[in-house]
Amino acid sequence: MDILIVYGTTEGQTRKIVRFLTDRFRGAGHAVTEADAADGLATTISDFDRVILAASVHAGRYQSSIVHLARANHDALTARRAVFLSISLTAASDDVEERQGLEECVEKFAHETGWTPNHVEHVAGAFRFTQYDFFKGLVMRSIAARHNIKVARGADLELTDWDALACFANNFAGPPGN
């Protein structure tokens, strides 16, 4: 099976998640093409059996490169099994209101692009303090403190559940030739 994964990333956690999925799919015998949406797409979505679009939420919005790509390709995305990976810190939360806010981000994305994914997989991201400027670092430390998350000074903290992501990969692709 030919799988396309197109992603948008800000601090790099989405790219790390995509690389994990790529390795899982290739290890299972699938052909995988991955592309950063900011670099443009050197192929057409219709060349692939299945597609994953992955983007991270920052201030309630996904990367504009993914929004533009989904808008321009919504017919091709709708014509095949295509899922959306929404990467966020909120995905690690059990708070009902926060999770509702995440669903609203996805609804806004669908409205902006005209594409309603077959499935949305919420994946927890990471605190990337080594990537933040001073002010973003203050905001992110405040978010961590509000959720009783302890982060060592100058350290990053991954919240991604790699086992859950492996289960998603197995369910999405199935066995080779499927």
Short mmCIF file of C-alpha atoms in Angstrom, two decimals:
data_model
loop_
_atom_site.label_atom_id
_atom_site.label_comp_id
_atom_site.label_asym_id
_atom_site.label_seq_id
_atom_site.Cartn_x
_atom_site.Cartn_y
_atom_site.Cartn_z
CA MET A 1 0.00 0.00 0.00
CA ASP A 2 1.21 3.51 -0.81
CA ILE A 3 0.85 5.94 2.09
CA LEU A 4 1.40 9.70 1.95
CA ILE A 5 2.06 11.65 5.14
CA VAL A 6 2.06 15.44 4.85
CA TYR A 7 2.75 17.49 7.94
CA GLY A 8 3.11 20.96 9.35
CA THR A 9 5.38 21.53 12.33
CA THR A 10 6.54 24.46 14.43
CA GLU A 11 9.01 23.13 16.99
CA GLY A 12 9.54 19.70 15.45
CA GLN A 13 7.38 17.30 17.50
CA THR A 14 4.98 16.72 14.61
CA ARG A 15 7.95 15.84 12.39
CA LYS A 16 9.16 13.38 15.05
CA ILE A 17 5.68 11.80 15.18
CA VAL A 18 5.60 11.53 11.38
CA ARG A 19 9.04 9.87 11.31
CA PHE A 20 7.83 7.37 13.90
CA LEU A 21 4.80 6.53 11.75
CA THR A 22 6.93 6.33 8.60
CA ASP A 23 9.27 3.83 10.28
CA ARG A 24 6.30 1.74 11.51
CA PHE A 25 4.65 1.66 8.10
CA ARG A 26 7.87 0.84 6.25
CA GLY A 27 8.69 -1.83 8.81
CA ALA A 28 5.31 -3.40 8.01
CA GLY A 29 6.12 -3.44 4.28
CA HIS A 30 4.24 -0.34 3.13
CA ALA A 31 5.62 2.29 0.75
CA VAL A 32 5.62 5.69 2.46
CA THR A 33 6.22 9.21 1.21
CA GLU A 34 6.45 12.00 3.76
CA ALA A 35 6.49 15.71 3.02
CA ASP A 36 6.60 18.94 5.00
CA ALA A 37 3.68 20.99 3.68
CA ALA A 38 5.79 24.15 4.01
CA ASP A 39 8.10 22.75 1.31
CA GLY A 40 5.22 22.06 -1.08
CA LEU A 41 4.03 18.72 -2.42
CA ALA A 42 6.11 17.16 -5.21
CA THR A 43 3.43 14.56 -5.96
CA THR A 44 -0.35 14.35 -6.17
CA ILE A 45 -2.54 12.94 -3.44
CA SER A 46 -4.40 10.79 -5.95
CA ASP A 47 -1.20 8.73 -6.41
CA PHE A 48 -1.66 7.24 -2.92
CA ASP A 49 -3.99 4.68 -1.36
CA ARG A 50 -4.09 6.33 2.05
CA VAL A 51 -3.16 9.77 3.33
CA ILE A 52 -2.35 11.28 6.70
CA LEU A 53 -2.29 15.03 7.23
CA ALA A 54 -0.61 15.96 10.51
CA ALA A 55 -0.46 19.39 12.09
CA SER A 56 0.00 20.92 15.50
CA VAL A 57 -2.29 23.37 17.25
CA HIS A 58 -0.81 26.71 18.28
CA ALA A 59 -3.13 29.38 19.69
CA GLY A 60 -6.14 27.49 18.35
CA ARG A 61 -4.90 27.18 14.76
CA TYR A 62 -3.05 24.65 12.63
CA GLN A 63 -0.13 25.52 10.36
CA SER A 64 -1.33 27.53 7.36
CA SER A 65 0.59 25.25 4.97
CA ILE A 66 -1.62 22.30 6.00
CA VAL A 67 -4.79 24.40 5.81
CA HIS A 68 -3.90 25.51 2.27
CA LEU A 69 -2.96 21.98 1.18
CA ALA A 70 -6.19 20.48 2.54
CA ARG A 71 -8.26 23.22 0.91
CA ALA A 72 -6.58 22.73 -2.47
CA ASN A 73 -6.90 18.93 -2.31
CA HIS A 74 -10.16 18.30 -0.46
CA ASP A 75 -11.66 16.28 -3.35
CA ALA A 76 -8.66 13.93 -3.52
CA LEU A 77 -8.61 13.61 0.27
CA THR A 78 -12.32 12.80 0.36
CA ALA A 79 -11.93 10.14 -2.36
CA ARG A 80 -9.64 7.92 -0.26
CA ARG A 81 -8.97 6.91 3.30
CA ALA A 82 -7.46 10.09 4.69
CA VAL A 83 -7.07 10.96 8.34
CA PHE A 84 -6.03 14.04 10.24
CA LEU A 85 -3.53 13.90 13.11
CA SER A 86 -4.10 16.82 15.44
CA ILE A 87 -1.04 17.28 17.64
CA SER A 88 -1.45 19.36 20.78
CA LEU A 89 -0.65 19.57 24.45
CA THR A 90 -4.39 19.43 25.11
CA ALA A 91 -4.53 15.89 23.71
CA ALA A 92 -2.79 14.79 26.93
CA SER A 93 -5.51 16.38 29.06
CA ASP A 94 -8.58 14.71 30.55
CA ASP A 95 -10.31 18.07 31.02
CA VAL A 96 -13.65 18.00 29.18
CA GLU A 97 -13.66 21.73 28.38
CA GLU A 98 -10.13 21.62 27.00
CA ARG A 99 -10.98 18.59 24.86
CA GLN A 100 -14.07 20.41 23.56
CA GLY A 101 -11.83 23.31 22.57
CA LEU A 102 -9.70 20.85 20.61
CA GLU A 103 -12.79 19.57 18.78
CA GLU A 104 -13.66 23.17 17.93
CA CYS A 105 -10.19 23.61 16.38
CA VAL A 106 -10.81 20.56 14.19
CA GLU A 107 -14.27 21.83 13.21
CA LYS A 108 -12.76 25.19 12.26
CA PHE A 109 -10.12 23.37 10.19
CA ALA A 110 -12.82 21.37 8.38
CA HIS A 111 -14.80 24.55 7.72
CA GLU A 112 -11.73 26.43 6.41
CA THR A 113 -10.63 23.58 4.13
CA GLY A 114 -13.89 22.02 2.99
CA TRP A 115 -12.49 18.62 4.00
CA THR A 116 -13.98 16.48 6.72
CA PRO A 117 -11.44 13.77 7.59
CA ASN A 118 -12.51 10.11 7.75
CA HIS A 119 -10.98 10.10 11.22
CA VAL A 120 -9.24 12.56 13.52
CA GLU A 121 -6.54 11.18 15.80
CA HIS A 122 -5.59 13.47 18.67
CA VAL A 123 -1.94 13.02 19.61
CA ALA A 124 -0.22 14.67 22.56
CA GLY A 125 2.71 16.86 21.61
CA ALA A 126 5.60 18.17 23.66
CA PHE A 127 6.86 21.12 25.59
CA ARG A 128 9.89 22.27 23.58
CA PHE A 129 11.43 24.80 25.93
CA THR A 130 14.75 24.58 24.09
CA GLN A 131 12.93 25.94 21.00
CA TYR A 132 10.93 28.76 22.60
CA ASP A 133 11.86 32.40 22.80
CA PHE A 134 11.70 34.08 26.20
CA PHE A 135 8.04 35.13 26.03
CA LYS A 136 6.72 31.88 24.59
CA GLY A 137 8.71 30.06 27.27
CA LEU A 138 6.92 32.08 29.97
CA VAL A 139 3.52 31.27 28.47
CA MET A 140 4.34 27.58 28.11
CA ARG A 141 5.69 27.36 31.69
CA SER A 142 2.41 28.91 32.84
CA ILE A 143 0.46 26.27 30.91
CA ALA A 144 2.59 23.50 32.39
CA ALA A 145 2.14 24.88 35.92
CA ARG A 146 -1.63 25.19 35.44
CA HIS A 147 -1.69 21.45 34.69
CA ASN A 148 0.69 20.53 37.52
CA ILE A 149 3.33 19.43 35.02
CA LYS A 150 6.86 19.78 36.33
CA VAL A 151 9.52 20.59 33.75
CA ALA A 152 13.19 21.04 34.60
CA ARG A 153 14.69 24.38 33.53
CA GLY A 154 16.12 24.18 30.02
CA ALA A 155 14.57 20.75 29.41
CA ASP A 156 11.96 19.56 26.94
CA LEU A 157 9.12 17.25 27.92
CA GLU A 158 7.38 14.85 25.54
CA LEU A 159 3.77 14.00 26.27
CA THR A 160 3.34 11.84 23.15
CA ASP A 161 1.99 8.35 23.90
CA TRP A 162 4.14 6.30 21.51
CA ASP A 163 2.29 3.03 22.28
CA ALA A 164 -1.06 4.61 21.38
CA LEU A 165 0.51 6.01 18.22
CA ALA A 166 1.75 2.51 17.29
CA CYS A 167 -1.81 1.19 17.72
CA PHE A 168 -3.09 3.97 15.47
CA ALA A 169 -0.49 3.03 12.83
CA ASN A 170 -1.49 -0.64 12.93
CA ASN A 171 -5.19 0.19 12.61
CA PHE A 172 -4.65 2.75 9.86
CA ALA A 173 -2.50 0.69 7.53
CA GLY A 174 -3.37 -2.88 8.34
CA PRO A 175 -1.23 -5.62 6.80
CA PRO A 176 0.67 -4.97 3.55
CA GLY A 177 -1.52 -5.35 0.48
CA ASN A 178 -4.57 -4.33 2.49
#
